[in-house]
PDB file of C-alpha atoms in Angstrom:
ATOM      1  CA  MET A 486      77.870  97.257 116.504  1.00  0.00           C
ATOM      2  CA  PHE A 487      79.036  98.107 119.999  1.00  0.00           C
ATOM      3  CA  THR A 488      75.560  99.045 121.243  1.00  0.00           C
ATOM      4  CA  HIS A 489      75.619  99.364 125.014  1.00  0.00           C
ATOM      5  CA  GLU A 490      72.695  97.507 126.554  1.00  0.00           C
ATOM      6  CA  GLU A 491      71.694  96.495 130.059  1.00  0.00           C
ATOM      7  CA  VAL A 492      72.816  92.863 130.439  1.00  0.00           C
ATOM      8  CA  THR A 493      72.425  92.248 134.167  1.00  0.00           C
ATOM      9  CA  ASP A 494      68.898  90.831 133.958  1.00  0.00           C
ATOM     10  CA  ILE A 495      68.807  88.607 130.863  1.00  0.00           C
ATOM     11  CA  PRO A 496      66.096  85.930 131.166  1.00  0.00           C
ATOM     12  CA  LYS A 497      67.113  82.297 130.787  1.00  0.00           C
ATOM     13  CA  LEU A 498      65.514  80.844 127.675  1.00  0.00           C
ATOM     14  CA  HIS A 499      64.425  77.220 127.544  1.00  0.00           C
ATOM     15  CA  GLY A 500      66.000  75.105 124.864  1.00  0.00           C
ATOM     16  CA  PRO A 501      69.299  73.479 124.017  1.00  0.00           C
ATOM     17  CA  ASN A 502      72.406  74.664 125.822  1.00  0.00           C
ATOM     18  CA  TYR A 503      75.194  75.652 123.481  1.00  0.00           C
ATOM     19  CA  PRO A 504      78.732  76.514 124.536  1.00  0.00           C
ATOM     20  CA  ASP A 505      79.661  80.184 124.651  1.00  0.00           C
ATOM     21  CA  ILE A 506      81.481  81.492 121.618  1.00  0.00           C
ATOM     22  CA  THR A 507      85.252  81.515 122.028  1.00  0.00           C
ATOM     23  CA  ASP A 508      87.242  84.731 122.213  1.00  0.00           C
ATOM     24  CA  LEU A 509      88.055  86.207 118.837  1.00  0.00           C
ATOM     25  CA  GLY A 510      91.762  86.222 118.057  1.00  0.00           C
ATOM     26  CA  ILE A 511      92.968  88.545 115.311  1.00  0.00           C
ATOM     27  CA  SER A 512      96.368  87.665 113.879  1.00  0.00           C
ATOM     28  CA  LYS A 513      98.682  89.537 111.535  1.00  0.00           C
ATOM     29  CA  VAL A 514      98.802  86.466 109.274  1.00  0.00           C
ATOM     30  CA  GLY A 515      95.012  86.344 109.024  1.00  0.00           C
ATOM     31  CA  VAL A 516      94.795  90.031 108.131  1.00  0.00           C
ATOM     32  CA  GLU A 517      97.575  89.563 105.543  1.00  0.00           C
ATOM     33  CA  LYS A 518      95.600  86.757 103.926  1.00  0.00           C
ATOM     34  CA  LEU A 519      92.486  88.926 103.675  1.00  0.00           C
ATOM     35  CA  LEU A 520      94.482  91.825 102.249  1.00  0.00           C
ATOM     36  CA  SER A 521      96.094  89.538  99.655  1.00  0.00           C
ATOM     37  CA  ASN A 522      92.631  88.520  98.399  1.00  0.00           C
ATOM     38  CA  LEU A 523      91.480  92.105  97.778  1.00  0.00           C
ATOM     39  CA  ASN A 524      90.261  92.981  94.291  1.00  0.00           C
ATOM     40  CA  VAL A 525      92.347  96.001  93.309  1.00  0.00           C
ATOM     41  CA  SER A 526      89.675  97.233  90.880  1.00  0.00           C
ATOM     42  CA  LYS A 527      87.117  97.759  93.677  1.00  0.00           C
ATOM     43  CA  ALA A 528      86.332 101.337  94.668  1.00  0.00           C
ATOM     44  CA  SER A 529      87.514 102.790  97.953  1.00  0.00           C
ATOM     45  CA  GLY A 530      85.147 104.102 100.608  1.00  0.00           C
ATOM     46  CA  PRO A 531      84.986 107.434 102.448  1.00  0.00           C
ATOM     47  CA  ASP A 532      88.551 107.043 103.762  1.00  0.00           C
ATOM     48  CA  LEU A 533      89.809 107.085 100.125  1.00  0.00           C
ATOM     49  CA  ILE A 534      92.291 104.258 100.809  1.00  0.00           C
ATOM     50  CA  PRO A 535      92.421 102.236  97.567  1.00  0.00           C
ATOM     51  CA  CYS A 536      92.541  98.433  97.543  1.00  0.00           C
ATOM     52  CA  ARG A 537      95.673  98.570  95.370  1.00  0.00           C
ATOM     53  CA  LEU A 538      97.547 100.343  98.184  1.00  0.00           C
ATOM     54  CA  LEU A 539      96.292  97.959 100.887  1.00  0.00           C
ATOM     55  CA  LYS A 540      97.210  94.899  98.839  1.00  0.00           C
ATOM     56  CA  GLY A 541     100.544  96.281  97.633  1.00  0.00           C
ATOM     57  CA  LEU A 542     101.715  97.128 101.166  1.00  0.00           C
ATOM     58  CA  LEU A 543     100.033  94.262 102.977  1.00  0.00           C
ATOM     59  CA  GLU A 544     103.130  93.151 104.910  1.00  0.00           C
ATOM     60  CA  GLU A 545     103.577  96.650 106.337  1.00  0.00           C
ATOM     61  CA  ILE A 546      99.874  97.382 106.844  1.00  0.00           C
ATOM     62  CA  ALA A 547      98.675  94.025 108.239  1.00  0.00           C
ATOM     63  CA  PRO A 548     100.224  94.340 111.734  1.00  0.00           C
ATOM     64  CA  ILE A 549      98.897  97.895 112.088  1.00  0.00           C
ATOM     65  CA  LEU A 550      95.393  96.892 110.992  1.00  0.00           C
ATOM     66  CA  ALA A 551      95.435  93.858 113.300  1.00  0.00           C
ATOM     67  CA  ASP A 552      96.269  96.181 116.228  1.00  0.00           C
ATOM     68  CA  ILE A 553      93.498  98.606 115.223  1.00  0.00           C
ATOM     69  CA  PHE A 554      90.961  95.766 114.978  1.00  0.00           C
ATOM     70  CA  ARG A 555      91.975  94.368 118.393  1.00  0.00           C
ATOM     71  CA  GLN A 556      91.821  97.809 119.999  1.00  0.00           C
ATOM     72  CA  SER A 557      88.427  98.487 118.408  1.00  0.00           C
ATOM     73  CA  LEU A 558      87.004  95.244 119.842  1.00  0.00           C
ATOM     74  CA  ARG A 559      88.637  95.780 123.233  1.00  0.00           C
ATOM     75  CA  ASP A 560      87.353  99.363 123.597  1.00  0.00           C
ATOM     76  CA  GLU A 561      84.026  98.651 121.839  1.00  0.00           C
ATOM     77  CA  VAL A 562      84.563 101.695 119.645  1.00  0.00           C
ATOM     78  CA  ASN A 563      84.516 101.951 115.869  1.00  0.00           C
ATOM     79  CA  LEU A 564      86.495 104.549 113.955  1.00  0.00           C
ATOM     80  CA  SER A 565      84.131 107.370 113.015  1.00  0.00           C
ATOM     81  CA  ILE A 566      85.060 107.180 109.317  1.00  0.00           C
ATOM     82  CA  TRP A 567      84.011 103.497 109.324  1.00  0.00           C
ATOM     83  CA  LYS A 568      80.448 104.554 110.160  1.00  0.00           C
ATOM     84  CA  ASN A 569      80.164 106.513 106.897  1.00  0.00           C
ATOM     85  CA  ALA A 570      79.314 105.317 103.406  1.00  0.00           C
ATOM     86  CA  ASP A 571      79.356 106.876  99.972  1.00  0.00           C
ATOM     87  CA  VAL A 572      76.047 105.924  98.344  1.00  0.00           C
ATOM     88  CA  ALA A 573      75.883 105.705  94.557  1.00  0.00           C
ATOM     89  CA  PRO A 574      72.793 104.836  92.461  1.00  0.00           C
ATOM     90  CA  VAL A 575      73.387 101.976  90.008  1.00  0.00           C
ATOM     91  CA  PHE A 576      70.997 101.490  87.099  1.00  0.00           C
ATOM     92  CA  LYS A 577      69.140  98.144  87.048  1.00  0.00           C
ATOM     93  CA  LYS A 578      66.715  98.004  84.101  1.00  0.00           C
ATOM     94  CA  GLU A 579      63.964  99.725  82.100  1.00  0.00           C
ATOM     95  CA  GLY A 580      63.599 103.517  82.082  1.00  0.00           C
ATOM     96  CA  ARG A 581      66.456 105.623  83.403  1.00  0.00           C
ATOM     97  CA  ASP A 582      64.035 108.386  84.420  1.00  0.00           C
ATOM     98  CA  THR A 583      62.429 106.376  87.271  1.00  0.00           C
ATOM     99  CA  ALA A 584      64.079 106.237  90.695  1.00  0.00           C
ATOM    100  CA  GLU A 585      62.931 102.657  91.412  1.00  0.00           C
ATOM    101  CA  ASN A 586      64.998 101.433  88.460  1.00  0.00           C
ATOM    102  CA  TYR A 587      68.162 102.210  90.390  1.00  0.00           C
ATOM    103  CA  ARG A 588      69.557 100.428  93.392  1.00  0.00           C
ATOM    104  CA  PRO A 589      71.768 102.105  95.956  1.00  0.00           C
ATOM    105  CA  ILE A 590      75.309 100.842  96.389  1.00  0.00           C
ATOM    106  CA  SER A 591      76.985 101.779  99.656  1.00  0.00           C
ATOM    107  CA  LEU A 592      80.738 102.152  99.378  1.00  0.00           C
ATOM    108  CA  THR A 593      82.195 101.648 102.848  1.00  0.00           C
ATOM    109  CA  CYS A 594      85.810 101.613 103.972  1.00  0.00           C
ATOM    110  CA  VAL A 595      87.691  98.485 102.891  1.00  0.00           C
ATOM    111  CA  CYS A 596      89.421  98.206 106.278  1.00  0.00           C
ATOM    112  CA  CYS A 597      86.018  98.221 107.981  1.00  0.00           C
ATOM    113  CA  LYS A 598      84.840  95.449 105.638  1.00  0.00           C
ATOM    114  CA  ILE A 599      87.863  93.368 106.596  1.00  0.00           C
ATOM    115  CA  SER A 600      87.088  93.873 110.291  1.00  0.00           C
ATOM    116  CA  GLU A 601      83.447  92.908 109.736  1.00  0.00           C
ATOM    117  CA  HIS A 602      84.532  89.844 107.743  1.00  0.00           C
ATOM    118  CA  ILE A 603      86.717  88.641 110.627  1.00  0.00           C
ATOM    119  CA  ILE A 604      83.874  89.016 113.143  1.00  0.00           C
ATOM    120  CA  SER A 605      81.301  87.481 110.778  1.00  0.00           C
ATOM    121  CA  SER A 606      83.506  84.460 109.972  1.00  0.00           C
ATOM    122  CA  HIS A 607      84.164  83.821 113.666  1.00  0.00           C
ATOM    123  CA  THR A 608      80.438  84.002 114.468  1.00  0.00           C
ATOM    124  CA  ARG A 609      79.408  81.813 111.510  1.00  0.00           C
ATOM    125  CA  HIS A 610      82.023  79.207 112.464  1.00  0.00           C
ATOM    126  CA  HIS A 611      80.523  78.968 115.957  1.00  0.00           C
ATOM    127  CA  LEU A 612      76.959  78.715 114.604  1.00  0.00           C
ATOM    128  CA  ASP A 613      77.940  76.003 112.105  1.00  0.00           C
ATOM    129  CA  GLN A 614      80.126  74.064 114.546  1.00  0.00           C
ATOM    130  CA  TYR A 615      77.248  73.523 116.988  1.00  0.00           C
ATOM    131  CA  GLY A 616      74.384  73.397 114.472  1.00  0.00           C
ATOM    132  CA  ILE A 617      72.669  76.409 116.026  1.00  0.00           C
ATOM    133  CA  LEU A 618      71.003  77.739 112.866  1.00  0.00           C
ATOM    134  CA  SER A 619      67.801  76.169 111.595  1.00  0.00           C
ATOM    135  CA  PRO A 620      68.269  73.801 108.653  1.00  0.00           C
ATOM    136  CA  TYR A 621      65.584  75.864 106.898  1.00  0.00           C
ATOM    137  CA  GLN A 622      67.872  78.923 106.865  1.00  0.00           C
ATOM    138  CA  HIS A 623      69.389  78.856 103.394  1.00  0.00           C
ATOM    139  CA  GLY A 624      70.196  82.529 102.873  1.00  0.00           C
ATOM    140  CA  PHE A 625      73.716  83.876 103.349  1.00  0.00           C
ATOM    141  CA  ARG A 626      75.213  80.525 104.426  1.00  0.00           C
ATOM    142  CA  LYS A 627      78.074  78.532 102.979  1.00  0.00           C
ATOM    143  CA  LEU A 628      76.910  75.554 100.857  1.00  0.00           C
ATOM    144  CA  TYR A 629      73.300  76.852 100.948  1.00  0.00           C
ATOM    145  CA  SER A 630      71.487  78.672  98.165  1.00  0.00           C
ATOM    146  CA  CYS A 631      68.160  79.172  96.386  1.00  0.00           C
ATOM    147  CA  GLU A 632      68.706  75.737  94.831  1.00  0.00           C
ATOM    148  CA  THR A 633      69.132  73.942  98.174  1.00  0.00           C
ATOM    149  CA  GLN A 634      66.016  75.709  99.507  1.00  0.00           C
ATOM    150  CA  LEU A 635      64.052  74.537  96.474  1.00  0.00           C
ATOM    151  CA  LEU A 636      65.351  70.946  96.790  1.00  0.00           C
ATOM    152  CA  VAL A 637      64.299  70.764 100.465  1.00  0.00           C
ATOM    153  CA  THR A 638      60.835  72.075  99.603  1.00  0.00           C
ATOM    154  CA  ILE A 639      60.393  69.611  96.722  1.00  0.00           C
ATOM    155  CA  GLN A 640      61.605  66.723  98.885  1.00  0.00           C
ATOM    156  CA  ASP A 641      59.097  67.680 101.585  1.00  0.00           C
ATOM    157  CA  LEU A 642      56.254  67.831  99.065  1.00  0.00           C
ATOM    158  CA  ILE A 643      57.148  64.450  97.542  1.00  0.00           C
ATOM    159  CA  PHE A 644      57.442  62.855 101.003  1.00  0.00           C
ATOM    160  CA  HIS A 645      53.938  64.027 101.958  1.00  0.00           C
ATOM    161  CA  ARG A 646      52.560  62.933  98.583  1.00  0.00           C
ATOM    162  CA  ASP A 647      54.006  59.429  99.086  1.00  0.00           C
ATOM    163  CA  GLN A 648      52.397  59.324 102.553  1.00  0.00           C
ATOM    164  CA  HIS A 649      49.059  60.298 100.942  1.00  0.00           C
ATOM    165  CA  VAL A 650      48.938  63.442 103.069  1.00  0.00           C
ATOM    166  CA  HIS A 651      47.110  66.405 101.594  1.00  0.00           C
ATOM    167  CA  VAL A 652      49.411  69.405 101.289  1.00  0.00           C
ATOM    168  CA  ASP A 653      48.284  72.990 100.878  1.00  0.00           C
ATOM    169  CA  MET A 654      51.107  75.196  99.730  1.00  0.00           C
ATOM    170  CA  MET A 655      51.498  78.809  98.944  1.00  0.00           C
ATOM    171  CA  ALA A 656      54.777  80.090  97.573  1.00  0.00           C
ATOM    172  CA  THR A 657      55.796  83.553  96.554  1.00  0.00           C
ATOM    173  CA  LEU A 658      59.154  83.565  94.843  1.00  0.00           C
ATOM    174  CA  ASP A 659      61.126  86.475  93.446  1.00  0.00           C
ATOM    175  CA  PHE A 660      64.355  85.153  91.975  1.00  0.00           C
ATOM    176  CA  SER A 661      65.360  88.577  90.700  1.00  0.00           C
ATOM    177  CA  LYS A 662      66.104  89.434  94.353  1.00  0.00           C
ATOM    178  CA  ALA A 663      67.822  86.309  95.568  1.00  0.00           C
ATOM    179  CA  PHE A 664      66.473  85.751  99.087  1.00  0.00           C
ATOM    180  CA  ASN A 665      63.406  88.013  99.202  1.00  0.00           C
ATOM    181  CA  LEU A 666      60.976  85.143  99.510  1.00  0.00           C
ATOM    182  CA  VAL A 667      58.396  83.586 101.775  1.00  0.00           C
ATOM    183  CA  LEU A 668      57.463  79.915 101.756  1.00  0.00           C
ATOM    184  CA  PHE A 669      54.631  78.406 103.741  1.00  0.00           C
ATOM    185  CA  HIS A 670      53.826  74.732 103.923  1.00  0.00           C
ATOM    186  CA  THR A 671      51.410  72.772 106.078  1.00  0.00           C
ATOM    187  CA  ASP A 672      49.279  69.673 105.868  1.00  0.00           C
ATOM    188  CA  VAL A 673      45.529  69.763 106.521  1.00  0.00           C
ATOM    189  CA  TRP A 674      45.994  69.045 110.239  1.00  0.00           C
ATOM    190  CA  GLY A 675      48.435  71.906 110.701  1.00  0.00           C
ATOM    191  CA  ASN A 676      51.490  69.688 111.104  1.00  0.00           C
ATOM    192  CA  SER A 677      54.954  70.387 109.703  1.00  0.00           C
ATOM    193  CA  ALA A 678      54.269  74.082 109.177  1.00  0.00           C
ATOM    194  CA  TYR A 679      57.179  76.376 108.635  1.00  0.00           C
ATOM    195  CA  THR A 680      57.790  79.768 107.187  1.00  0.00           C
ATOM    196  CA  VAL A 681      61.094  80.756 105.670  1.00  0.00           C
ATOM    197  CA  THR A 682      61.914  84.400 105.173  1.00  0.00           C
ATOM    198  CA  ALA A 683      65.275  85.798 104.292  1.00  0.00           C
TER     199      ALA A 683
END
């Protein structure tokens, strides 16, 4: 976030022209709504500000946070504490004496998560509004899931079967890690090939 790059000589890519994303407006009411939805049992991050405090004082805190978020975007600077995370190992399965049986959980500041949520929601709204994302992208999207990915794949296979088109397919699925998968599909002439990774 806020990486400074040279932007004076960006090449023009061929393809559909989409409108530029609108300016992001951060309102006190929007921040209040996000604060009201906090789960008070969630752990705090490195700033040690508990969710219970943020939710309990949301009317007093929301305008201050909205100002901080606006200033952060305007100055392209993140608070230094927001760049830190407390990492805790959480046991998954099998033997407790093997490191690979644990997964790391990064506890970041709740206020930073709220800021990221605002930016992410604004960006996703723009992508969805203009249909910019590929219809084959099913990971981390509203109304998309492993099930919708599987339904699209099955529909594609049945369509090619009904057209008497030979289909070679290789699929590697790992449902224990929701979107760590690769699908490859093509007919014998190399048509309709796509790879989905997420």
